[in-house]
Short mmCIF file of C-alpha atoms in Angstrom, two decimals:
data_model
loop_
_atom_site.label_atom_id
_atom_site.label_comp_id
_atom_site.label_asym_id
_atom_site.label_seq_id
_atom_site.Cartn_x
_atom_site.Cartn_y
_atom_site.Cartn_z
CA MET A 1 -13.78 10.86 -9.01
CA SER A 2 -13.70 13.51 -11.95
CA LYS A 3 -13.74 12.01 -15.48
CA ASN A 4 -12.12 14.02 -18.27
CA ASN A 5 -15.31 14.80 -19.63
CA ASN A 6 -16.10 16.77 -16.37
CA GLN A 7 -18.93 14.18 -15.56
CA SER A 8 -19.05 13.35 -12.05
CA TYR A 9 -19.34 9.62 -10.90
CA VAL A 10 -20.60 8.37 -7.61
CA ASP A 11 -19.59 4.89 -6.28
CA ARG A 12 -22.87 3.81 -5.02
CA ALA A 13 -21.74 0.13 -3.83
CA VAL A 14 -21.19 -0.86 -0.48
CA TYR A 15 -17.94 -2.25 0.29
CA ILE A 16 -17.49 -4.97 3.17
CA SER A 17 -14.15 -5.63 4.57
CA LEU A 18 -13.57 -9.20 5.93
CA ASP A 19 -11.11 -10.87 8.02
CA ILE A 20 -11.26 -14.37 9.59
CA GLU A 21 -9.64 -16.53 12.03
CA THR A 22 -9.32 -20.14 11.27
CA THR A 23 -8.03 -23.64 12.47
CA GLY A 24 -6.27 -24.39 9.00
CA PRO A 25 -6.08 -23.57 5.33
CA ILE A 26 -9.43 -24.77 3.88
CA PRO A 27 -12.98 -25.28 5.18
CA GLY A 28 -14.30 -28.61 5.73
CA PRO A 29 -11.27 -30.24 7.23
CA ASN A 30 -10.75 -27.05 9.11
CA SER A 31 -13.03 -24.40 10.62
CA MET A 32 -13.60 -20.65 10.67
CA LEU A 33 -13.39 -19.50 14.22
CA SER A 34 -14.36 -16.05 13.74
CA LEU A 35 -15.33 -13.34 11.18
CA GLY A 36 -15.23 -9.66 11.45
CA ALA A 37 -16.37 -7.22 8.74
CA VAL A 38 -16.67 -3.70 8.27
CA ALA A 39 -18.96 -1.89 5.78
CA TYR A 40 -18.09 1.16 3.95
CA ASP A 41 -19.80 3.31 1.45
CA GLY A 42 -18.13 4.26 -1.90
CA SER A 43 -16.40 7.26 -0.19
CA GLY A 44 -14.95 5.24 2.38
CA LYS A 45 -16.99 6.25 5.40
CA GLU A 46 -17.68 3.59 7.87
CA LEU A 47 -21.19 2.53 8.02
CA ASP A 48 -21.37 -0.64 10.22
CA VAL A 49 -19.43 -3.56 11.99
CA TRP A 50 -20.47 -7.13 12.25
CA TYR A 51 -18.52 -9.85 14.21
CA LYS A 52 -19.31 -13.19 15.45
CA LYS A 53 -17.57 -16.52 16.66
CA PHE A 54 -18.37 -19.86 15.28
CA THR A 55 -18.52 -23.23 16.46
CA MET A 56 -16.25 -25.96 14.79
CA LEU A 57 -17.52 -27.71 11.85
CA PRO A 58 -18.30 -31.69 12.84
CA GLY A 59 -15.38 -33.83 11.79
CA SER A 60 -12.91 -30.60 11.64
CA ASP A 61 -9.70 -30.19 13.42
CA TYR A 62 -6.58 -27.86 13.80
CA ASP A 63 -3.94 -28.00 10.99
CA LEU A 64 -0.72 -28.70 12.75
CA ASP A 65 1.17 -25.45 11.10
CA THR A 66 -1.83 -23.14 11.87
CA TYR A 67 -1.96 -24.48 15.61
CA SER A 68 1.76 -23.87 15.78
CA TRP A 69 1.26 -20.51 14.45
CA TRP A 70 -1.56 -19.73 17.07
CA LEU A 71 0.80 -20.35 20.03
CA GLY A 72 2.44 -17.04 19.22
CA PHE A 73 -0.82 -14.84 19.40
CA PRO A 74 -2.40 -16.37 22.77
CA GLU A 75 -4.56 -13.22 23.43
CA ALA A 76 -6.05 -13.37 19.93
CA PHE A 77 -6.43 -17.14 20.10
CA GLU A 78 -8.59 -16.88 23.50
CA GLU A 79 -10.69 -14.50 21.88
CA ALA A 80 -11.17 -16.47 18.78
CA THR A 81 -12.32 -19.23 20.70
CA SER A 82 -14.54 -18.03 23.69
CA ASN A 83 -18.26 -18.39 23.56
CA PRO A 84 -18.87 -19.35 19.89
CA GLU A 85 -22.36 -19.37 18.51
CA PRO A 86 -23.63 -22.54 16.27
CA TRP A 87 -21.71 -21.78 12.92
CA LYS A 88 -24.97 -22.13 10.64
CA PHE A 89 -26.92 -19.45 12.66
CA ALA A 90 -23.87 -16.98 12.77
CA ILE A 91 -23.00 -17.17 8.94
CA ALA A 92 -26.66 -16.82 8.17
CA ASP A 93 -26.74 -13.63 10.38
CA PHE A 94 -24.12 -12.23 8.19
CA VAL A 95 -25.96 -12.90 5.07
CA SER A 96 -28.91 -11.30 6.71
CA TRP A 97 -26.82 -8.29 7.68
CA THR A 98 -25.26 -7.96 3.98
CA THR A 99 -28.80 -8.32 2.39
CA ASN A 100 -30.16 -5.59 4.62
CA LEU A 101 -27.02 -3.36 3.72
CA LYS A 102 -27.82 -4.00 -0.03
CA LYS A 103 -31.05 -2.12 0.20
CA SER A 104 -29.46 1.24 0.31
CA PHE A 105 -26.68 0.72 -2.23
CA SER A 106 -26.71 -0.69 -5.91
CA GLU A 107 -24.41 -3.80 -5.16
CA VAL A 108 -22.50 -5.36 -2.45
CA ASN A 109 -18.70 -5.95 -2.83
CA LEU A 110 -16.92 -7.95 -0.21
CA MET A 111 -12.96 -7.49 0.03
CA ALA A 112 -10.20 -9.26 1.70
CA SER A 113 -6.48 -9.57 1.96
CA PRO A 114 -6.34 -12.10 0.40
CA ALA A 115 -9.65 -12.61 -0.99
CA THR A 116 -8.59 -16.27 -1.94
CA PHE A 117 -8.39 -17.10 1.79
CA ASP A 118 -11.24 -15.23 3.50
CA GLY A 119 -13.70 -15.10 0.64
CA MET A 120 -13.26 -18.92 0.15
CA PHE A 121 -14.12 -19.64 3.92
CA VAL A 122 -17.10 -16.95 3.80
CA ASN A 123 -18.54 -18.42 0.56
CA TRP A 124 -18.26 -22.11 1.63
CA TYR A 125 -20.03 -21.48 5.09
CA ALA A 126 -22.60 -19.24 3.53
CA VAL A 127 -23.56 -21.55 0.66
CA SER A 128 -23.34 -24.78 3.22
CA ALA A 129 -25.60 -22.99 5.84
CA MET A 130 -28.04 -21.27 3.40
CA ARG A 131 -28.15 -24.35 0.67
CA SER A 132 -28.17 -21.73 -2.07
CA TYR A 133 -25.75 -19.50 -3.81
CA SER A 134 -28.40 -17.21 -5.50
CA VAL A 135 -29.54 -15.69 -1.94
CA LEU A 136 -25.78 -14.38 -1.24
CA PRO A 137 -26.23 -10.59 -1.95
CA TRP A 138 -22.36 -10.38 -3.04
CA LYS A 139 -22.44 -13.45 -5.48
CA HIS A 140 -19.02 -13.34 -7.07
CA ARG A 141 -17.93 -10.07 -6.00
CA ILE A 142 -15.05 -10.63 -3.67
CA LEU A 143 -12.32 -8.18 -4.26
CA ASP A 144 -8.68 -8.87 -3.40
CA ILE A 145 -7.22 -5.92 -1.92
CA ARG A 146 -3.36 -6.76 -2.65
CA THR A 147 -4.29 -7.34 -6.40
CA TYR A 148 -6.01 -4.03 -6.49
CA ILE A 149 -3.00 -2.23 -5.12
CA THR A 150 -0.55 -4.16 -7.38
CA ALA A 151 -2.85 -2.83 -10.46
CA VAL A 152 -3.06 0.81 -8.99
CA LEU A 153 0.62 1.27 -8.01
CA LYS A 154 2.25 -1.52 -10.80
CA PHE A 155 3.97 -3.07 -7.85
CA PRO A 156 4.89 -6.86 -7.67
CA TYR A 157 2.14 -8.77 -5.81
CA HIS A 158 4.15 -9.49 -2.75
CA THR A 159 5.06 -5.84 -1.91
CA ALA A 160 1.17 -4.74 -2.05
CA VAL A 161 1.24 -4.59 1.71
CA SER A 162 4.69 -3.11 2.34
CA LYS A 163 6.17 0.10 3.69
CA LYS A 164 6.98 1.49 0.08
CA ALA A 165 3.38 0.85 -0.90
CA PHE A 166 1.92 2.34 2.29
CA ASP A 167 4.12 5.54 1.57
CA LEU A 168 3.07 6.06 -1.84
CA LEU A 169 -0.54 5.91 -0.57
CA ASP A 170 -0.17 7.77 2.40
CA TYR A 171 -1.53 5.13 4.60
CA VAL A 172 -0.45 4.54 8.23
CA ASP A 173 -1.10 1.20 9.85
CA ASN A 174 -2.45 2.09 13.25
CA ASN A 175 -3.60 -1.45 14.07
CA GLN A 176 -2.49 -2.51 17.57
CA ARG A 177 -4.21 -5.91 17.64
CA PRO A 178 -3.41 -8.00 14.74
CA HIS A 179 -5.65 -11.11 14.28
CA PHE A 180 -8.45 -9.74 16.01
CA PRO A 181 -10.86 -9.90 13.05
CA VAL A 182 -12.77 -6.32 13.26
CA ASP A 183 -9.25 -4.61 13.74
CA ASP A 184 -7.66 -6.26 10.88
CA ALA A 185 -10.78 -5.84 8.66
CA ARG A 186 -10.87 -2.23 9.60
CA ALA A 187 -7.18 -1.83 8.56
CA GLN A 188 -7.72 -3.51 5.38
CA GLY A 189 -10.58 -1.32 4.61
CA LYS A 190 -8.67 1.81 5.22
CA LEU A 191 -5.84 0.52 3.07
CA PHE A 192 -8.17 -0.37 0.04
CA PHE A 193 -9.69 3.09 0.21
CA ALA A 194 -6.16 4.96 0.63
CA ALA A 195 -5.55 2.92 -2.98
CA LYS A 196 -8.93 3.78 -4.28
CA ALA A 197 -8.25 7.81 -3.50
CA TYR A 198 -4.60 7.38 -4.97
CA ARG A 199 -6.15 5.94 -8.18
CA GLU A 200 -9.16 8.39 -8.43
CA ASN A 201 -7.23 11.54 -7.10
CA VAL A 202 -4.04 11.35 -8.34
CA LEU A 203 -3.89 9.23 -11.48
CA TYR A 204 -6.93 10.83 -12.90
CA LYS A 205 -5.81 14.17 -12.39
CA LYS A 206 -2.54 13.47 -13.80
CA LYS A 207 -4.41 12.04 -16.80
CA ALA A 208 -6.40 15.48 -17.30
CA LEU A 209 -2.93 17.25 -16.93
CA TRP A 210 -1.46 15.08 -19.69
CA LYS A 211 -3.92 16.68 -22.26
CA THR A 212 -1.96 19.34 -23.89
CA PRO A 213 -3.45 22.22 -25.73
CA SER A 214 -2.24 21.28 -29.15
CA GLY A 215 -3.67 17.71 -28.62
CA ASP A 216 -0.28 16.12 -29.17
CA SER A 217 -1.32 12.50 -28.59
CA THR A 218 2.25 11.20 -28.95
CA SER A 219 3.37 13.63 -25.96
CA ASN A 220 0.15 12.30 -24.01
CA ALA A 221 1.04 8.79 -24.64
CA ASN A 222 4.81 9.56 -23.77
CA ASN A 223 3.51 11.23 -20.22
CA SER A 224 0.89 8.61 -19.48
CA THR A 225 3.37 5.95 -18.78
CA SER A 226 5.21 8.42 -16.10
CA VAL A 227 3.32 7.19 -13.02
CA ASP A 228 3.82 3.55 -13.93
CA THR A 229 7.49 3.92 -14.82
CA ALA A 230 8.33 5.77 -11.61
CA ASN A 231 6.52 3.03 -9.57
CA SER A 232 7.98 0.11 -11.33
CA ASN A 233 11.43 1.82 -10.81
CA LEU A 234 11.18 1.58 -6.89
CA PHE A 235 11.58 -2.33 -7.58
CA SER A 236 14.13 -2.11 -10.56
CA GLN A 237 16.86 -4.91 -10.54
CA GLN A 238 14.50 -7.29 -8.72
CA GLU A 239 14.74 -5.25 -5.59
CA GLU A 240 12.46 -6.81 -2.82
CA ASP A 241 11.00 -5.57 0.26
CA LYS A 242 11.53 -8.01 2.94
CA VAL A 243 9.25 -6.40 5.56
CA GLU A 244 5.70 -7.13 4.87
CA VAL A 245 3.11 -5.70 7.15
CA THR A 246 0.54 -8.12 8.56
CA LEU A 247 -3.03 -7.58 7.80
#
């Protein structure tokens, strides 16, 4: 990303895209069945992949709505529930994996879609197994991919993973195996970096072009709203995109 003062910025964080499969909406009463994670450097280059399946928590069960939903994805359900590992050892291995990644980067940023679901389960499991929050290399850094796209494109939240958003970001969803965690995590990671590239390569370049030789601040201010206005107009008159892509 080039700033307007021509200084170069290098993103030295590692980004880890998460996807989980569960038996219900909350950890404790329900269990995390599997966790897939794909690590990227700040440029979007894939670095590594992590994947494990978990034994169910003692006393947990299936939420009825979730179990009914799983009936529509028999192959994914079979994969998520076959050959699980003891949940404490599995999540401890994930913490170890992220800790090793952090050695080469300035910080660890987890990300998910939505972070309130995947991040909640991962944090609950990690803290329960490690009995400490301070040992988690990501701390509070769990980025919600949909919120990021909402902020970049100025779209309503429910359209963040819509065809209109994908077209603007020049993103093609090639995921052929929904609800297989690594496949979903990889697709979500690519979507995040498409939005990040849009923000860095399109919006920043346009801001540079908005500077006029005369330095007319009024003109710059008027032009600076052009991208936001163009994107928000896609959803004028409360237009809604009913076709949401599953990630």
